CSV table of C-alpha atoms in Angstrom, one decimal:
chain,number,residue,atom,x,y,z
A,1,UNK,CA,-29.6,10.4,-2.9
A,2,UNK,CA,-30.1,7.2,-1.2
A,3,UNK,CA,-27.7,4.1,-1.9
A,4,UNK,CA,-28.2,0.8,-1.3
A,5,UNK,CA,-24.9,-2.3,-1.7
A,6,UNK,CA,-25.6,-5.4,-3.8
A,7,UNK,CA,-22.7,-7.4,-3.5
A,8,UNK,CA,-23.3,-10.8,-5.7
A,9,UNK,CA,-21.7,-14.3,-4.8
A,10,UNK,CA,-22.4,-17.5,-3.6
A,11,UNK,CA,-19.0,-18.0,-2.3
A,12,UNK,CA,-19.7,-15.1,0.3
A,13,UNK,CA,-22.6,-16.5,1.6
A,14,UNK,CA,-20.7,-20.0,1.8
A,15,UNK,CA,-18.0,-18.3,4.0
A,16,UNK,CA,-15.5,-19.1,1.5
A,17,UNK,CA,-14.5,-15.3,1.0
A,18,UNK,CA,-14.9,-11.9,2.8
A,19,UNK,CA,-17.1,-9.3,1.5
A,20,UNK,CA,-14.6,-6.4,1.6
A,21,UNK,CA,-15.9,-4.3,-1.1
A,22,UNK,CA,-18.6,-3.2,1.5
A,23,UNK,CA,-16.7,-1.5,3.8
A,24,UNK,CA,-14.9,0.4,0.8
A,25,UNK,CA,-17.9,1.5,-0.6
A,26,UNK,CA,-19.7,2.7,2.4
A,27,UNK,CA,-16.2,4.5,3.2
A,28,UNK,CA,-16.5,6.2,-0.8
A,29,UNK,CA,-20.0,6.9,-0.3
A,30,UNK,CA,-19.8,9.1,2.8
A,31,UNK,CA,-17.1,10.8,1.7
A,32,UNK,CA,-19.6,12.0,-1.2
A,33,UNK,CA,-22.0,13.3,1.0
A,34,UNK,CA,-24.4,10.0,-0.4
A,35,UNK,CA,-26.6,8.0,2.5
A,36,UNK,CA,-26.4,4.7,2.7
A,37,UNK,CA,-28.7,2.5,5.1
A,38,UNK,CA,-28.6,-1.0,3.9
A,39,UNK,CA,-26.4,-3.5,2.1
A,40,UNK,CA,-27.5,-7.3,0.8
A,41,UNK,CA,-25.3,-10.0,-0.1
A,42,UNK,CA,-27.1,-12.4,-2.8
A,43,UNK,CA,-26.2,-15.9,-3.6
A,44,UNK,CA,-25.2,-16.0,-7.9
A,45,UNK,CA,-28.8,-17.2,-8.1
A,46,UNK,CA,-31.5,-14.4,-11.0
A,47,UNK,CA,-34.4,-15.0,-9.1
A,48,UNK,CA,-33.3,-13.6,-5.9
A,49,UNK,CA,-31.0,-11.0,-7.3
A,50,UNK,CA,-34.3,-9.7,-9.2
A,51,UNK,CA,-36.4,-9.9,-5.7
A,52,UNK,CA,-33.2,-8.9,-3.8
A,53,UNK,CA,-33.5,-5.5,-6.4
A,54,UNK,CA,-37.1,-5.0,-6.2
A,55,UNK,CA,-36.6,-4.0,-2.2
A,56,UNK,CA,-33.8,-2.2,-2.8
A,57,UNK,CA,-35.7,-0.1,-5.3
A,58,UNK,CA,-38.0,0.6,-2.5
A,59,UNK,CA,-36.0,2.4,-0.3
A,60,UNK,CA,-32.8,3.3,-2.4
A,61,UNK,CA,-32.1,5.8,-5.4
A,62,UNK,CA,-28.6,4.2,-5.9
A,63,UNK,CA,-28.3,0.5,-6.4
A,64,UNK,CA,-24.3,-0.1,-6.6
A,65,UNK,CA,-23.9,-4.5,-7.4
A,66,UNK,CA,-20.4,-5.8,-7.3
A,67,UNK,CA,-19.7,-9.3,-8.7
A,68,UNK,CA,-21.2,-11.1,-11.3
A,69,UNK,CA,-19.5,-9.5,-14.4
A,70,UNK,CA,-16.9,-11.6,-15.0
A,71,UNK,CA,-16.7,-14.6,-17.6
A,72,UNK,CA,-17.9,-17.8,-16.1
A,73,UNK,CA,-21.2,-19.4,-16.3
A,74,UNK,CA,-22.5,-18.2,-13.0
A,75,UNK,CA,-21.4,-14.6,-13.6
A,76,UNK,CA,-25.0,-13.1,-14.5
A,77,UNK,CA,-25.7,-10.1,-13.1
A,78,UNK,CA,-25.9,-7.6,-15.9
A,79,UNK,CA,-27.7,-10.4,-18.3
A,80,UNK,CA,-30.6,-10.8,-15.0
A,81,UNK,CA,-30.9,-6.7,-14.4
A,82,UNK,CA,-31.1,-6.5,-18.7
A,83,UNK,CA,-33.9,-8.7,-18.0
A,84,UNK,CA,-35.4,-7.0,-14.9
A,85,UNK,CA,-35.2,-3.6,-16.8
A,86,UNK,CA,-36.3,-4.5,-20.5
A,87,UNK,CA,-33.8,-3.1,-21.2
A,88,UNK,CA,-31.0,-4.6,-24.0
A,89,UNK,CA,-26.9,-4.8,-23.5
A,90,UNK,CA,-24.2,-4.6,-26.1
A,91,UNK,CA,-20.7,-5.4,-26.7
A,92,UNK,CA,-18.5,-2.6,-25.2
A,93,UNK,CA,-16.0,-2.1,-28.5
A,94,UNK,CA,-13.4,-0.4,-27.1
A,95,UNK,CA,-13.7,-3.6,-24.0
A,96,UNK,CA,-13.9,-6.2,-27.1
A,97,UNK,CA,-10.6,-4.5,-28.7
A,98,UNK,CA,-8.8,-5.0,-25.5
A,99,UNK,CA,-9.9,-8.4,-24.9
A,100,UNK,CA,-9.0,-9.5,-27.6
A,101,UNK,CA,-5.9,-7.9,-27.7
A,102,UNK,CA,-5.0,-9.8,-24.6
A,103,UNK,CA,-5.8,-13.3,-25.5
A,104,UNK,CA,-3.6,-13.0,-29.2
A,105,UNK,CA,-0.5,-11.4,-27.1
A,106,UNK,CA,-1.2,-14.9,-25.2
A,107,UNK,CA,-2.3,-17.2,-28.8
A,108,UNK,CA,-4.9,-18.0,-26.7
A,109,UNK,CA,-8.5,-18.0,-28.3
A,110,UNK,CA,-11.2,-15.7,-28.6
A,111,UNK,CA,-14.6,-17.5,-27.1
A,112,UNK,CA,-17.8,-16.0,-26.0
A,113,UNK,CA,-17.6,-16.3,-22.2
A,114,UNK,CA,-14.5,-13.9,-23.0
A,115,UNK,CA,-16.9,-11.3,-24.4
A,116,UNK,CA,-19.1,-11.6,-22.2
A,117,UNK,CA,-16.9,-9.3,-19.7
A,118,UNK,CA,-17.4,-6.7,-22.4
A,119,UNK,CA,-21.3,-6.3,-21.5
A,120,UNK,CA,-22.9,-2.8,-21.7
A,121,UNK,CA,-26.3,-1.1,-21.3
A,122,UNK,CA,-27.3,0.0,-24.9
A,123,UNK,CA,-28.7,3.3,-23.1
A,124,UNK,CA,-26.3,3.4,-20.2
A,125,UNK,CA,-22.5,4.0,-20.0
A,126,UNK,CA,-19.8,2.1,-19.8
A,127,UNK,CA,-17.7,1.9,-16.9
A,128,UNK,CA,-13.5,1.5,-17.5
A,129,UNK,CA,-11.6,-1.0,-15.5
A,130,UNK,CA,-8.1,0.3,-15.6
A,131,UNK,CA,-6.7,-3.5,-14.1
A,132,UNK,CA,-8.8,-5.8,-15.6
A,133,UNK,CA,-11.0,-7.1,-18.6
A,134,UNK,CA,-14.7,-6.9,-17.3
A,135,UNK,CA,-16.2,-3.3,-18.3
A,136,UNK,CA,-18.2,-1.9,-15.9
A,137,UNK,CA,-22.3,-0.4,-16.7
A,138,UNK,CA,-24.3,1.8,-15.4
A,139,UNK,CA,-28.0,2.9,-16.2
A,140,UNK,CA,-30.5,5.5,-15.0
A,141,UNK,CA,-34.3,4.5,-15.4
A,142,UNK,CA,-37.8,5.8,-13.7
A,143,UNK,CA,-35.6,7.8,-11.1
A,144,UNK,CA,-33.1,4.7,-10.4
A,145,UNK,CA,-29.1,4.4,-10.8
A,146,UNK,CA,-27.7,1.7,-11.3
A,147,UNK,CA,-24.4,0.1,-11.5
A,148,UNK,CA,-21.9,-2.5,-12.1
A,149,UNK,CA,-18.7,-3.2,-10.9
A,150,UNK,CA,-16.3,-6.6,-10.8
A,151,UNK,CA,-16.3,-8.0,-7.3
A,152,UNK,CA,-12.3,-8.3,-7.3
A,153,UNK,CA,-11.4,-5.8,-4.6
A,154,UNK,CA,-8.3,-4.8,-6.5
A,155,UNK,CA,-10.5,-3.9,-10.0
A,156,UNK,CA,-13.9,-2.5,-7.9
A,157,UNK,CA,-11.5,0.1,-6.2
A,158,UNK,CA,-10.0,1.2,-9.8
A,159,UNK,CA,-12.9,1.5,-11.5
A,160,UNK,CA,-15.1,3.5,-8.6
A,161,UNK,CA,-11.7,5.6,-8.3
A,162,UNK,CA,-11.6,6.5,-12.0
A,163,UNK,CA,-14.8,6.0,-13.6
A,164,UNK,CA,-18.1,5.5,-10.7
A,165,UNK,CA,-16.9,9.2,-8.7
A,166,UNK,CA,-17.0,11.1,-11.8
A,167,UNK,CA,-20.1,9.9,-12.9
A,168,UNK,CA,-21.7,10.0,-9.8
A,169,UNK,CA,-20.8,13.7,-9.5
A,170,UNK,CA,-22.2,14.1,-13.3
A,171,UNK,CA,-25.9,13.0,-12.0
A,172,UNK,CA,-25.6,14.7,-9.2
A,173,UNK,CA,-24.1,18.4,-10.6
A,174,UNK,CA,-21.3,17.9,-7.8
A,175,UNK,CA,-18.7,19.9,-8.7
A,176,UNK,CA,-16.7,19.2,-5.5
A,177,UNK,CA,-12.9,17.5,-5.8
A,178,UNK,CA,-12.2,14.9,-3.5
A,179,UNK,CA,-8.4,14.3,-3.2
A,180,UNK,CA,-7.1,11.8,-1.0
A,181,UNK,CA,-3.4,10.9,0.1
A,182,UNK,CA,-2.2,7.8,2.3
A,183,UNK,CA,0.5,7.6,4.7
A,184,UNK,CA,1.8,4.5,6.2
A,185,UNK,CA,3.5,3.6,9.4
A,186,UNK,CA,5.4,0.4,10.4
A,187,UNK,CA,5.8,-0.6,14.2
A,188,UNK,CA,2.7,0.6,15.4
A,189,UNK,CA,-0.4,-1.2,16.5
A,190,UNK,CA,-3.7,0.4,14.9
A,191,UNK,CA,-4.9,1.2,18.1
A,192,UNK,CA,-2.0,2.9,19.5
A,193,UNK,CA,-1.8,5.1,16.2
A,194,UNK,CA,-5.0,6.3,16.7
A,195,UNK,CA,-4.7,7.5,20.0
A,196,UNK,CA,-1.9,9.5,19.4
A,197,UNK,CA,-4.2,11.2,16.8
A,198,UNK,CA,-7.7,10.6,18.6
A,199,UNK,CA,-8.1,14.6,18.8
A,200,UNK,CA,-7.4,15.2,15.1
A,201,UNK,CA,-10.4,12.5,14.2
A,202,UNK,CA,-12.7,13.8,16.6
A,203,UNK,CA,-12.5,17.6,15.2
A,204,UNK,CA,-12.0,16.3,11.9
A,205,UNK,CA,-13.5,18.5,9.4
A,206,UNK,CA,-11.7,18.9,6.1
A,207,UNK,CA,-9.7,16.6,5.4
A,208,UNK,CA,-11.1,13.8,7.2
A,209,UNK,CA,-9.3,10.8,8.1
A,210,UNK,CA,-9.2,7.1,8.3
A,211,UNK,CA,-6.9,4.5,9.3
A,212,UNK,CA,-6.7,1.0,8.0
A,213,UNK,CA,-4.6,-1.5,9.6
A,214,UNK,CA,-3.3,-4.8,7.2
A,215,UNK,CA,-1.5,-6.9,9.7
A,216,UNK,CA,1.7,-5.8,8.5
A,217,UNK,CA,1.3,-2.2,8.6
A,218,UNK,CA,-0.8,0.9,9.3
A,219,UNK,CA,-2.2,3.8,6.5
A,220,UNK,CA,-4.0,6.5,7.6
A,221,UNK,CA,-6.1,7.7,4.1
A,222,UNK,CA,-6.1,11.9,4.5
A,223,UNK,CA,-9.0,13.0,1.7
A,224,UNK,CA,-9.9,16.8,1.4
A,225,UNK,CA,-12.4,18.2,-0.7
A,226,UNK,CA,-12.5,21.6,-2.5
A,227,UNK,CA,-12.7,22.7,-5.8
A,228,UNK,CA,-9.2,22.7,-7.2
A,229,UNK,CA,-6.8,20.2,-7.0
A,230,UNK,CA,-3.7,23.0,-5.7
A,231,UNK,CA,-6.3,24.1,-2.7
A,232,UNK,CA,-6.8,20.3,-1.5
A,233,UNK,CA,-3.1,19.5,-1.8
A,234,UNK,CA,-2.3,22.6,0.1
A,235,UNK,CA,-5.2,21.0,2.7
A,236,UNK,CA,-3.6,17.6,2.7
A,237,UNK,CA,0.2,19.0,3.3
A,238,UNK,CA,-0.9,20.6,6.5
A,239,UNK,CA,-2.2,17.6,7.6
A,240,UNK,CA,0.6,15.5,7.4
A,241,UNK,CA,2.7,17.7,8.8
A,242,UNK,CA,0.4,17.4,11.7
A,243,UNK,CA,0.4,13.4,11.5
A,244,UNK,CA,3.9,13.1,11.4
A,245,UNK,CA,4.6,15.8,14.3
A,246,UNK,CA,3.0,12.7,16.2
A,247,UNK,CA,3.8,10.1,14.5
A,248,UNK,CA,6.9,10.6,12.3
A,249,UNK,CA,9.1,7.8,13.6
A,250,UNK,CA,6.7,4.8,12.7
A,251,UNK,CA,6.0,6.7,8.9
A,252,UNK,CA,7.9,5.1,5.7
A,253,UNK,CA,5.7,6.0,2.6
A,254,UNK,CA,2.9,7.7,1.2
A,255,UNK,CA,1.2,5.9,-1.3
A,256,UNK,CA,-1.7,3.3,-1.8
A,257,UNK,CA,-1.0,-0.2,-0.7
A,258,UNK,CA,2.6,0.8,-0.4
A,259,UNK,CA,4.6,-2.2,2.0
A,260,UNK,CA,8.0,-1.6,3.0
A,261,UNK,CA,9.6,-3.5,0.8
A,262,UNK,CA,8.3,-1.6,-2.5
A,263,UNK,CA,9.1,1.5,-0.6
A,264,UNK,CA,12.5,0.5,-0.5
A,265,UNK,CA,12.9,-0.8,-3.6
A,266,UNK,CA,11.8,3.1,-4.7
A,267,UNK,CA,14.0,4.7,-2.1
A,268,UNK,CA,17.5,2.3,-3.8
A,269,UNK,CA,16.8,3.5,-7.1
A,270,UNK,CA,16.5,6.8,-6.0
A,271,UNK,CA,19.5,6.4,-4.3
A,272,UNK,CA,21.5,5.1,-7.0
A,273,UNK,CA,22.5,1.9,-5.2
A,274,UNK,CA,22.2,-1.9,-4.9
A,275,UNK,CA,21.5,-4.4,-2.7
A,276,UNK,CA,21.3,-8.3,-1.7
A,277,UNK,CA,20.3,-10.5,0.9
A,278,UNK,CA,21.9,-13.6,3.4
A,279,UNK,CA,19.2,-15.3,4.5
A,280,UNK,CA,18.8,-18.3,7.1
A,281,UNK,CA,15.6,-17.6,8.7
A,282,UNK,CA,13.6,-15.8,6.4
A,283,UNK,CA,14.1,-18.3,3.7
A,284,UNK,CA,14.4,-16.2,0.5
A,285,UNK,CA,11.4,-14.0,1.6
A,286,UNK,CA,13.2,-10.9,1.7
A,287,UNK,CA,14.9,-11.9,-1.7
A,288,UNK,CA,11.4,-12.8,-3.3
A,289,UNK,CA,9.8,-9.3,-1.8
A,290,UNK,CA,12.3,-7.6,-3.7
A,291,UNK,CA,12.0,-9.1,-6.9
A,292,UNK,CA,8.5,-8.8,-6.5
A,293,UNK,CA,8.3,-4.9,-7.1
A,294,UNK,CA,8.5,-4.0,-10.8
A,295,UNK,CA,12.4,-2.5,-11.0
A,296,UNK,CA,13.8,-4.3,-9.2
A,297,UNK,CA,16.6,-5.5,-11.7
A,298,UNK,CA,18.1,-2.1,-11.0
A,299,UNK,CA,18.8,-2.5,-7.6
A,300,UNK,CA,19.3,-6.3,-6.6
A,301,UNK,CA,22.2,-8.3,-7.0
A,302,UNK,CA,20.9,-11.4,-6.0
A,303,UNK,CA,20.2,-13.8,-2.7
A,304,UNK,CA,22.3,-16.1,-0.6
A,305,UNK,CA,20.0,-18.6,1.1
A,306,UNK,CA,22.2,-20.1,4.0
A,307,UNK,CA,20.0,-22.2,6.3
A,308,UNK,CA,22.3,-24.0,8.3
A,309,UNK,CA,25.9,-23.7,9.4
A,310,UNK,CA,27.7,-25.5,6.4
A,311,UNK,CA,25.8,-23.4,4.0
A,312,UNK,CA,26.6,-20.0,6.1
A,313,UNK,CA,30.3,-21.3,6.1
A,314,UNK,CA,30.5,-22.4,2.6
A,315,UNK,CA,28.2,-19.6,0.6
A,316,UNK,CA,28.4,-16.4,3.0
A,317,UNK,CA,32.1,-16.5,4.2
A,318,UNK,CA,30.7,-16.7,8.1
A,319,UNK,CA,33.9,-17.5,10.4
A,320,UNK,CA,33.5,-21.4,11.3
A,321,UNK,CA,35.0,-19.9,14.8
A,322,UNK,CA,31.7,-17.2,14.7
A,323,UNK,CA,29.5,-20.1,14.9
A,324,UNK,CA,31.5,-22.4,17.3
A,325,UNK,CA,32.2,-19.4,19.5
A,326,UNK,CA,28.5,-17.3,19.6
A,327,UNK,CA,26.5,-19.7,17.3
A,328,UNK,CA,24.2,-18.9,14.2
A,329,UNK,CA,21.4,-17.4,15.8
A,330,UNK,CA,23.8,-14.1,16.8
A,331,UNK,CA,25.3,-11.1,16.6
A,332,UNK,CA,28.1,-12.0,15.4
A,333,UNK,CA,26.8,-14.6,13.0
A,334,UNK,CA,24.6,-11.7,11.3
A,335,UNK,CA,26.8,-9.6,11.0
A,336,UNK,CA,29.5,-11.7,8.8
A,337,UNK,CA,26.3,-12.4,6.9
A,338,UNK,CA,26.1,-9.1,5.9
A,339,UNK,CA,29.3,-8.6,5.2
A,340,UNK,CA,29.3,-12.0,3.2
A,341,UNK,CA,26.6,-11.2,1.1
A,342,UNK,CA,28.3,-7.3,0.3
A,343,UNK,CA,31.4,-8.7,-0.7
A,344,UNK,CA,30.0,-11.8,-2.3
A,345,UNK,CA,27.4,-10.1,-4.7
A,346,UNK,CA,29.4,-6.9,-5.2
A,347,UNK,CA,26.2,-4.7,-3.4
A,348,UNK,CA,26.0,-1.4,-2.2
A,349,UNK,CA,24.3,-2.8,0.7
A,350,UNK,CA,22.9,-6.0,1.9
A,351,UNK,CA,20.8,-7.1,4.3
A,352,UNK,CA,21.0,-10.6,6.9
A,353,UNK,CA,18.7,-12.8,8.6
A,354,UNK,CA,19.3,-14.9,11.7
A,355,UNK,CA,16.9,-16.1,14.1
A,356,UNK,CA,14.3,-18.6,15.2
A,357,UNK,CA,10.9,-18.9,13.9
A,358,UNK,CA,9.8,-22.0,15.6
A,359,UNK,CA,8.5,-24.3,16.9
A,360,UNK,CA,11.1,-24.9,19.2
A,361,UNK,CA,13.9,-22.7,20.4
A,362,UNK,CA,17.8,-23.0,19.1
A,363,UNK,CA,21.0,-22.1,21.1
A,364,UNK,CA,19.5,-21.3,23.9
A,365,UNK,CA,17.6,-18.1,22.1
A,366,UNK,CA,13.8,-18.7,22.4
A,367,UNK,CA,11.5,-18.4,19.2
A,368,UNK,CA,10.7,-15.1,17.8
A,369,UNK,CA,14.4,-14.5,18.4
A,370,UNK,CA,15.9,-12.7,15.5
A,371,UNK,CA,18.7,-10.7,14.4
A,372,UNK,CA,19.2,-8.5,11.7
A,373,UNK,CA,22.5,-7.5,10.1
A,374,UNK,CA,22.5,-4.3,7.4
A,375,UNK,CA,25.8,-3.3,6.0
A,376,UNK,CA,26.9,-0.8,3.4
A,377,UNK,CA,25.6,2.2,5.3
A,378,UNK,CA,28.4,2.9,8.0
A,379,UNK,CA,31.7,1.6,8.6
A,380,UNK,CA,30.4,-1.5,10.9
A,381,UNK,CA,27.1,-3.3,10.2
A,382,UNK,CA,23.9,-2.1,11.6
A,383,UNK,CA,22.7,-5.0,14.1
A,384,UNK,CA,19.3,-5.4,15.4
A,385,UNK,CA,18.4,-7.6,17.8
A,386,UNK,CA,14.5,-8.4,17.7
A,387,UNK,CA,12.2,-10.4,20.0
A,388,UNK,CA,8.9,-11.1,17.6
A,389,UNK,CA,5.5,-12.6,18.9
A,390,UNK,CA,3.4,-15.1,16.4
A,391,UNK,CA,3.4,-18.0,14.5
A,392,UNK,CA,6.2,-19.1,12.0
A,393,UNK,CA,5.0,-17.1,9.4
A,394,UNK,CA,4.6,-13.8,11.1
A,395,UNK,CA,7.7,-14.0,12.5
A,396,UNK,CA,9.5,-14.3,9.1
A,397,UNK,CA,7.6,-11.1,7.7
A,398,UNK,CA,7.9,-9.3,10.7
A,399,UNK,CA,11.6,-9.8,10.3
A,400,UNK,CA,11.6,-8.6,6.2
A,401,UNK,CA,9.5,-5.7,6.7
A,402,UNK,CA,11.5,-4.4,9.7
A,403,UNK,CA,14.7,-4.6,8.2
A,404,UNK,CA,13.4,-2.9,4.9
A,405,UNK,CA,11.8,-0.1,7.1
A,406,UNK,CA,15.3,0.7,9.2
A,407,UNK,CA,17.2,0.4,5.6
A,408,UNK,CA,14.3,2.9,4.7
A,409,UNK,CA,15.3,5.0,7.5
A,410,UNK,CA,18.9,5.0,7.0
A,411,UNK,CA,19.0,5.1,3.1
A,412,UNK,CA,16.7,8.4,3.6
């Protein structure tokens, strides 16, 4: 089987977005033993996505679009491939009972660009999307596959995950189980992950690897096939083992787009304690990262924002003789943060940020200067002085996520 990536959006061949769903896809498609030698990007336009189709129909079996099946005018993909094919859609009902599910729980009314999203092939299948509204299709017809997924990265992913594999296995009579696991590292460039590992890549067999770098982190996606589940987990344990012989003191979580701040949000409730947060720097960002992971009620207290030297004074209980003595951005200064923020908000632990993110330096410390106070776990405050590289913004993440990943290390 031959397959051949539609990807359909005006806004990707205007620059305006990345097509990322290609890269995923061709990833998915080797790891199911299916070839794949071209992929097109097509403007939201019938007339070309039909001429676009015709040449892929020339020299593909597969024909996998993404984009084009949402509810807005331009969104017209299924509608111009009903066309192309003769062949007639429907209303998905179990997709029309969800949508409109959705829009009562939000009074909000029921209108036909909403049902569009619910588009089927009468003599296809529907596709689930386990995150979002649009169903996804596919059809087989004169020795052609096709099918339809959203183009949001987040929904494409969970509906090739649960719904495209196993169909694709069904037309093919693959019986094969492809189970995959991902491991993630923080303060460790992608290329100097993989050359602690290059030899476990180049001999890779099964499982195979793959490493994906995000700008804050590093996962490296472990997938093994077989034909039981037990037998592939057994294949996947091995390997990590052998990862994190190498690499063990950069990993934090294993999980799917798992950041160091949900992993520790996991790791507190699993440890049965709480938490809150002094922040000058940072600006609320650990605070908001936090709250941002579903739980988190159970174990944060709350945030002290303390920018400058009244507020730290005033709101965090820092010494006014700390500051005059070793000034704000400090060791000293974090640590009463810490301490501050413990007392303050009644926390198991807490967390402080000090430090300067630019543009100009501050006491004599230069930018990318920061210190990080974590008390609760010992009798004295864990301090870390950090010297970060990159603009005001990376600096403050930087900052959150290694202070979550040592409070990771500590808590575990």
């Amino acid at each position: 089987m031959k397959a051949e990536i539609i990807a359909v959006g005006t806004e990707m061949l205007m620059g305006q977005i990345v097509n990322t769903n290609a890269p995923y896809l061709a990833d998915q498609l080797r790891q199911l033993g299916i070839s794949h030698y071209y992929e097109t990007v097509v403007g939201d336009n019938p007339n070309r996505l039909m001429a676009v189709t015709k040449i892929a129909e020339s020299r593909s079996d597969l024909l996998i679009y993404t984009g084009g099946i949402g509810p807005t005018r331009d969104d017209l993909t299924k509608q111009t491939l009903s066309d192309y094919l003769d062949e007639p859609l429907i209303h998905d009902e179990n997709t029309v009972a969800a949508i409109k599910q959705w829009l009562a729980e939000r009074q909000r009314k029921v209108t036909a660009n909403n049902l569009q999203q619910a588009l089927t092939f009468q003599n296809g299948v529907s596709l689930k999307n386990p995150v979002g509204q649009a169903v996804g299709t596919a059809i087989t017809k004169h020795g052609k596959t096709y099918i339809f997924m959203p183009g949001f990265p987040n929904e494409m992913r969970a509906m090739f995950t649960a719904s495209v594999i196993p169909y694709l296995r069904r037309l093919s009579n693959d019986s094969t189980l492809i189970t995959s696991s991902y491991l993630n590292y923080f303060g460790i460039g992608e290329a100097a992950l993989a050359d602690k590992i290059d030899d476990l890549i180049a001999k890779q067999t099964n499982p195979t690897l793959a490493i994906y770098a995000s700008g804050r982190t590093v996962t490296v996606r472990v997938s093994a096939s077989g034909k039981d589940e037990t037998d592939n987990r057994e294949k996947l344990k091995a390997m990590q083992r052998q990862l994190n012989e190498r690499l063990g003191d950069y990993y934090y979580a294993e999980g799917l787009n798992i950041y160091p701040n949900t992993a520790v949000v996991e790791q507190l409730k699993a440890s049965g304690k709480t938490i809150s947060c002094c922040e000058s720097l940072t600006g609320g960002l650990a605070s908001d990262q936090l709250v941002s992971v579903p739980g988190a009620s159970a174990i944060f207290r709350g945030g002290l924002v303390t920018y400058d030297a009244h507020a730290k004074i005033r709101v965090a209980g820092v010494s006014s003789d700390t500051i005059a003595e070793h000034g704000m951005v400090s060791v000293a200064c974090a640590r009463e943060m810490a301490l501050g923020a413990k007392e303050r908000l009644a926390s198991d632990v807490a967390i402080s940020f000090t430090g300067v993110a630019g543009p100009d330096q501050m006491e004599g410390q230069p930018v990318g200067s920061v210190f990080i106070g974590i008390a609760g776990l010992g009798t004295e405050p864990l301090i870390l002085h950090e010297q970060f590289q990159g603009t005001r913004a990376f600096i403050r993440q930087r900052a959150v996520d290694r202070a979550f990943f040592e409070l990771l290390k500590k808590l575990k």
